[in-house]
mmCIF file of C-alpha atoms in Angstrom:
data_model
loop_
_atom_site.group_PDB
_atom_site.id
_atom_site.type_symbol
_atom_site.label_atom_id
_atom_site.label_comp_id
_atom_site.label_asym_id
_atom_site.label_seq_id
_atom_site.Cartn_x
_atom_site.Cartn_y
_atom_site.Cartn_z
ATOM 1 C CA UNK A 7 -167.560 -16.101 84.629
ATOM 2 C CA UNK A 8 -167.551 -19.631 83.087
ATOM 3 C CA UNK A 9 -170.133 -20.312 80.556
ATOM 4 C CA UNK A 10 -171.440 -23.701 79.848
ATOM 5 C CA UNK A 11 -173.839 -25.589 77.494
ATOM 6 C CA UNK A 12 -175.832 -28.499 78.825
ATOM 7 C CA UNK A 13 -178.070 -30.689 76.784
ATOM 8 C CA UNK A 14 -180.368 -33.301 78.634
ATOM 9 C CA UNK A 15 -183.153 -35.667 77.640
ATOM 10 C CA UNK A 16 -186.004 -36.893 79.623
ATOM 11 C CA UNK A 17 -189.391 -38.725 79.143
ATOM 12 C CA UNK A 18 -192.724 -37.184 80.004
ATOM 13 C CA UNK A 19 -194.016 -38.767 83.280
ATOM 14 C CA UNK A 20 -197.465 -39.198 81.987
ATOM 15 C CA UNK A 21 -199.101 -38.197 78.871
ATOM 16 C CA UNK A 22 -202.759 -36.987 79.432
ATOM 17 C CA UNK A 23 -205.089 -34.349 78.249
ATOM 18 C CA UNK A 24 -203.145 -31.639 80.033
ATOM 19 C CA UNK A 25 -199.956 -32.027 77.933
ATOM 20 C CA UNK A 26 -200.450 -28.682 76.134
ATOM 21 C CA UNK A 27 -200.966 -26.845 79.489
ATOM 22 C CA UNK A 28 -198.037 -28.683 80.966
ATOM 23 C CA UNK A 29 -195.839 -27.516 78.121
ATOM 24 C CA UNK A 30 -196.954 -24.012 78.531
ATOM 25 C CA UNK A 31 -196.315 -24.062 82.194
ATOM 26 C CA UNK A 32 -192.900 -25.567 81.652
ATOM 27 C CA UNK A 33 -192.056 -22.758 79.071
ATOM 28 C CA UNK A 34 -193.579 -19.920 81.129
ATOM 29 C CA UNK A 35 -191.519 -20.968 84.111
ATOM 30 C CA UNK A 36 -188.303 -21.332 82.048
ATOM 31 C CA UNK A 37 -188.796 -17.977 80.342
ATOM 32 C CA UNK A 38 -189.177 -16.367 83.732
ATOM 33 C CA UNK A 39 -186.252 -18.083 85.415
ATOM 34 C CA UNK A 40 -183.912 -17.711 82.469
ATOM 35 C CA UNK A 41 -184.610 -13.962 81.920
ATOM 36 C CA UNK A 42 -183.844 -13.361 85.559
ATOM 37 C CA UNK A 43 -180.592 -15.453 85.557
ATOM 38 C CA UNK A 44 -179.052 -14.742 82.127
ATOM 39 C CA UNK A 45 -179.745 -18.367 80.841
ATOM 40 C CA UNK A 46 -180.796 -19.106 77.334
ATOM 41 C CA UNK A 47 -181.831 -22.240 75.446
ATOM 42 C CA UNK A 48 -184.292 -24.444 73.618
ATOM 43 C CA UNK A 49 -186.975 -26.972 74.712
ATOM 44 C CA UNK A 50 -187.739 -29.514 72.248
ATOM 45 C CA UNK A 51 -190.670 -31.949 72.713
ATOM 46 C CA UNK A 52 -191.808 -35.028 70.604
ATOM 47 C CA UNK A 53 -193.069 -38.425 71.008
ATOM 48 C CA UNK A 54 -193.052 -38.110 74.766
ATOM 49 C CA UNK A 55 -189.551 -37.074 75.008
ATOM 50 C CA UNK A 56 -188.177 -33.713 76.122
ATOM 51 C CA UNK A 57 -184.752 -32.443 75.061
ATOM 52 C CA UNK A 58 -183.600 -29.217 76.497
ATOM 53 C CA UNK A 59 -180.365 -27.311 75.846
ATOM 54 C CA UNK A 60 -179.464 -24.625 78.338
ATOM 55 C CA UNK A 61 -176.537 -22.083 78.160
ATOM 56 C CA UNK A 62 -175.364 -19.634 80.951
ATOM 57 C CA UNK A 63 -173.215 -19.389 83.871
ATOM 58 C CA UNK A 64 -171.775 -22.698 85.135
ATOM 59 C CA UNK A 65 -173.000 -22.183 88.714
ATOM 60 C CA UNK A 66 -176.446 -21.261 87.630
ATOM 61 C CA UNK A 67 -176.851 -24.002 84.996
ATOM 62 C CA UNK A 68 -175.663 -26.738 87.493
ATOM 63 C CA UNK A 69 -177.912 -25.516 90.304
ATOM 64 C CA UNK A 70 -180.852 -25.187 87.814
ATOM 65 C CA UNK A 71 -180.284 -28.737 86.565
ATOM 66 C CA UNK A 72 -179.533 -30.538 89.689
ATOM 67 C CA UNK A 73 -181.973 -28.719 92.042
ATOM 68 C CA UNK A 74 -184.885 -27.987 89.814
ATOM 69 C CA UNK A 75 -185.065 -29.957 86.623
ATOM 70 C CA UNK A 76 -184.086 -33.443 87.994
ATOM 71 C CA UNK A 77 -186.584 -32.863 90.809
ATOM 72 C CA UNK A 78 -189.443 -31.802 88.551
ATOM 73 C CA UNK A 79 -192.139 -34.466 88.665
ATOM 74 C CA UNK A 80 -193.451 -33.800 85.121
ATOM 75 C CA UNK A 81 -190.594 -36.003 83.609
ATOM 76 C CA UNK A 82 -188.575 -38.970 84.457
ATOM 77 C CA UNK A 83 -185.238 -40.478 83.315
ATOM 78 C CA UNK A 84 -183.481 -37.367 83.217
ATOM 79 C CA UNK A 85 -179.979 -37.838 81.541
ATOM 80 C CA UNK A 86 -177.244 -35.402 80.528
ATOM 81 C CA UNK A 87 -176.028 -35.980 77.005
ATOM 82 C CA UNK A 88 -173.750 -33.128 76.616
ATOM 83 C CA UNK A 89 -172.021 -30.510 78.925
ATOM 84 C CA UNK A 90 -169.147 -28.525 77.801
ATOM 85 C CA UNK A 91 -167.679 -24.921 78.374
ATOM 86 C CA UNK A 92 -169.239 -22.574 75.953
ATOM 87 C CA UNK A 93 -167.462 -20.009 74.107
ATOM 88 C CA UNK A 94 -170.393 -18.865 71.797
ATOM 89 C CA UNK A 95 -174.067 -18.859 72.823
ATOM 90 C CA UNK A 96 -176.244 -20.672 70.009
ATOM 91 C CA UNK A 97 -179.460 -19.582 71.712
ATOM 92 C CA UNK A 98 -178.635 -15.958 72.779
ATOM 93 C CA UNK A 99 -181.969 -14.612 71.137
ATOM 94 C CA UNK A 100 -184.252 -16.814 73.373
ATOM 95 C CA UNK A 101 -184.596 -17.107 77.090
ATOM 96 C CA UNK A 102 -186.437 -20.304 75.958
ATOM 97 C CA UNK A 103 -187.212 -21.243 72.488
ATOM 98 C CA UNK A 104 -189.692 -24.034 71.833
ATOM 99 C CA UNK A 105 -189.368 -26.573 68.924
ATOM 100 C CA UNK A 106 -191.592 -29.492 68.313
ATOM 101 C CA UNK A 107 -190.937 -32.725 66.407
ATOM 102 C CA UNK A 108 -190.743 -31.899 62.753
ATOM 103 C CA UNK A 109 -189.551 -33.371 59.356
ATOM 104 C CA UNK A 110 -185.910 -32.059 59.596
ATOM 105 C CA UNK A 111 -185.379 -33.633 63.091
ATOM 106 C CA UNK A 112 -186.971 -36.797 62.093
ATOM 107 C CA UNK A 113 -184.896 -36.981 59.036
ATOM 108 C CA UNK A 114 -181.629 -36.281 61.132
ATOM 109 C CA UNK A 115 -182.356 -39.217 63.422
ATOM 110 C CA UNK A 116 -182.958 -41.542 60.347
ATOM 111 C CA UNK A 117 -179.887 -40.426 58.686
ATOM 112 C CA UNK A 118 -177.894 -41.658 61.629
ATOM 113 C CA UNK A 119 -179.738 -45.173 61.717
ATOM 114 C CA UNK A 120 -181.692 -43.985 64.818
ATOM 115 C CA UNK A 121 -185.310 -44.296 65.539
ATOM 116 C CA UNK A 122 -187.546 -41.623 64.056
ATOM 117 C CA UNK A 123 -186.897 -39.817 67.430
ATOM 118 C CA UNK A 124 -185.407 -41.143 70.322
ATOM 119 C CA UNK A 125 -182.920 -38.557 71.965
ATOM 120 C CA UNK A 126 -181.490 -41.247 74.290
ATOM 121 C CA UNK A 127 -179.814 -42.740 71.178
ATOM 122 C CA UNK A 128 -177.789 -39.657 70.535
ATOM 123 C CA UNK A 129 -173.901 -40.360 70.648
ATOM 124 C CA UNK A 130 -170.904 -38.367 71.199
ATOM 125 C CA UNK A 131 -170.811 -37.911 67.261
ATOM 126 C CA UNK A 132 -174.367 -36.916 66.726
ATOM 127 C CA UNK A 133 -175.147 -34.675 69.838
ATOM 128 C CA UNK A 134 -173.289 -31.692 68.627
ATOM 129 C CA UNK A 135 -174.888 -31.931 65.274
ATOM 130 C CA UNK A 136 -178.197 -32.303 66.859
ATOM 131 C CA UNK A 137 -177.628 -29.072 69.007
ATOM 132 C CA UNK A 138 -176.619 -27.231 65.770
ATOM 133 C CA UNK A 139 -180.143 -28.307 64.111
ATOM 134 C CA UNK A 140 -181.978 -27.054 67.295
ATOM 135 C CA UNK A 141 -180.117 -23.756 67.088
ATOM 136 C CA UNK A 142 -181.346 -23.235 63.402
ATOM 137 C CA UNK A 143 -184.974 -24.313 64.019
ATOM 138 C CA UNK A 144 -187.460 -21.488 63.939
ATOM 139 C CA UNK A 145 -189.297 -20.655 67.222
ATOM 140 C CA UNK A 146 -192.847 -22.369 67.415
ATOM 141 C CA UNK A 147 -195.629 -21.816 69.951
ATOM 142 C CA UNK A 148 -196.934 -24.931 71.707
ATOM 143 C CA UNK A 149 -200.690 -24.368 70.500
ATOM 144 C CA UNK A 150 -199.515 -24.886 66.914
ATOM 145 C CA UNK A 151 -198.534 -28.339 67.681
ATOM 146 C CA UNK A 152 -200.169 -29.992 70.660
ATOM 147 C CA UNK A 153 -203.740 -30.735 70.528
#
């Protein structure tokens, strides 16, 4: 069974008063699907961007990304930034961890002369470093960060 790690970025389709509930729904769906399919990962949200890193069986991750995630109308401009065979799971403790915008991630983007946070600007050099930061972040609850 070939295991892969995929990191993609997308932009929220529309920001409205239902953002918190949309994030809760996305996380609930991801936790359920991932638990049933042996997928692990993290969902990061900030400044209208989603970044999600997924780990698991190649066939399941490919099907999840191309047949569910890309077709989800809650976000647009879905783009893979990293896709590689995975020897070690960084997110094995979580079926889907949530991490919000925070000082450590903002500083990471500024350190590499990027905007405060625009994940589309990640490069081959910075993507793996960013994944490592996500892996070290504590788990948060959506209610703590979205009004």
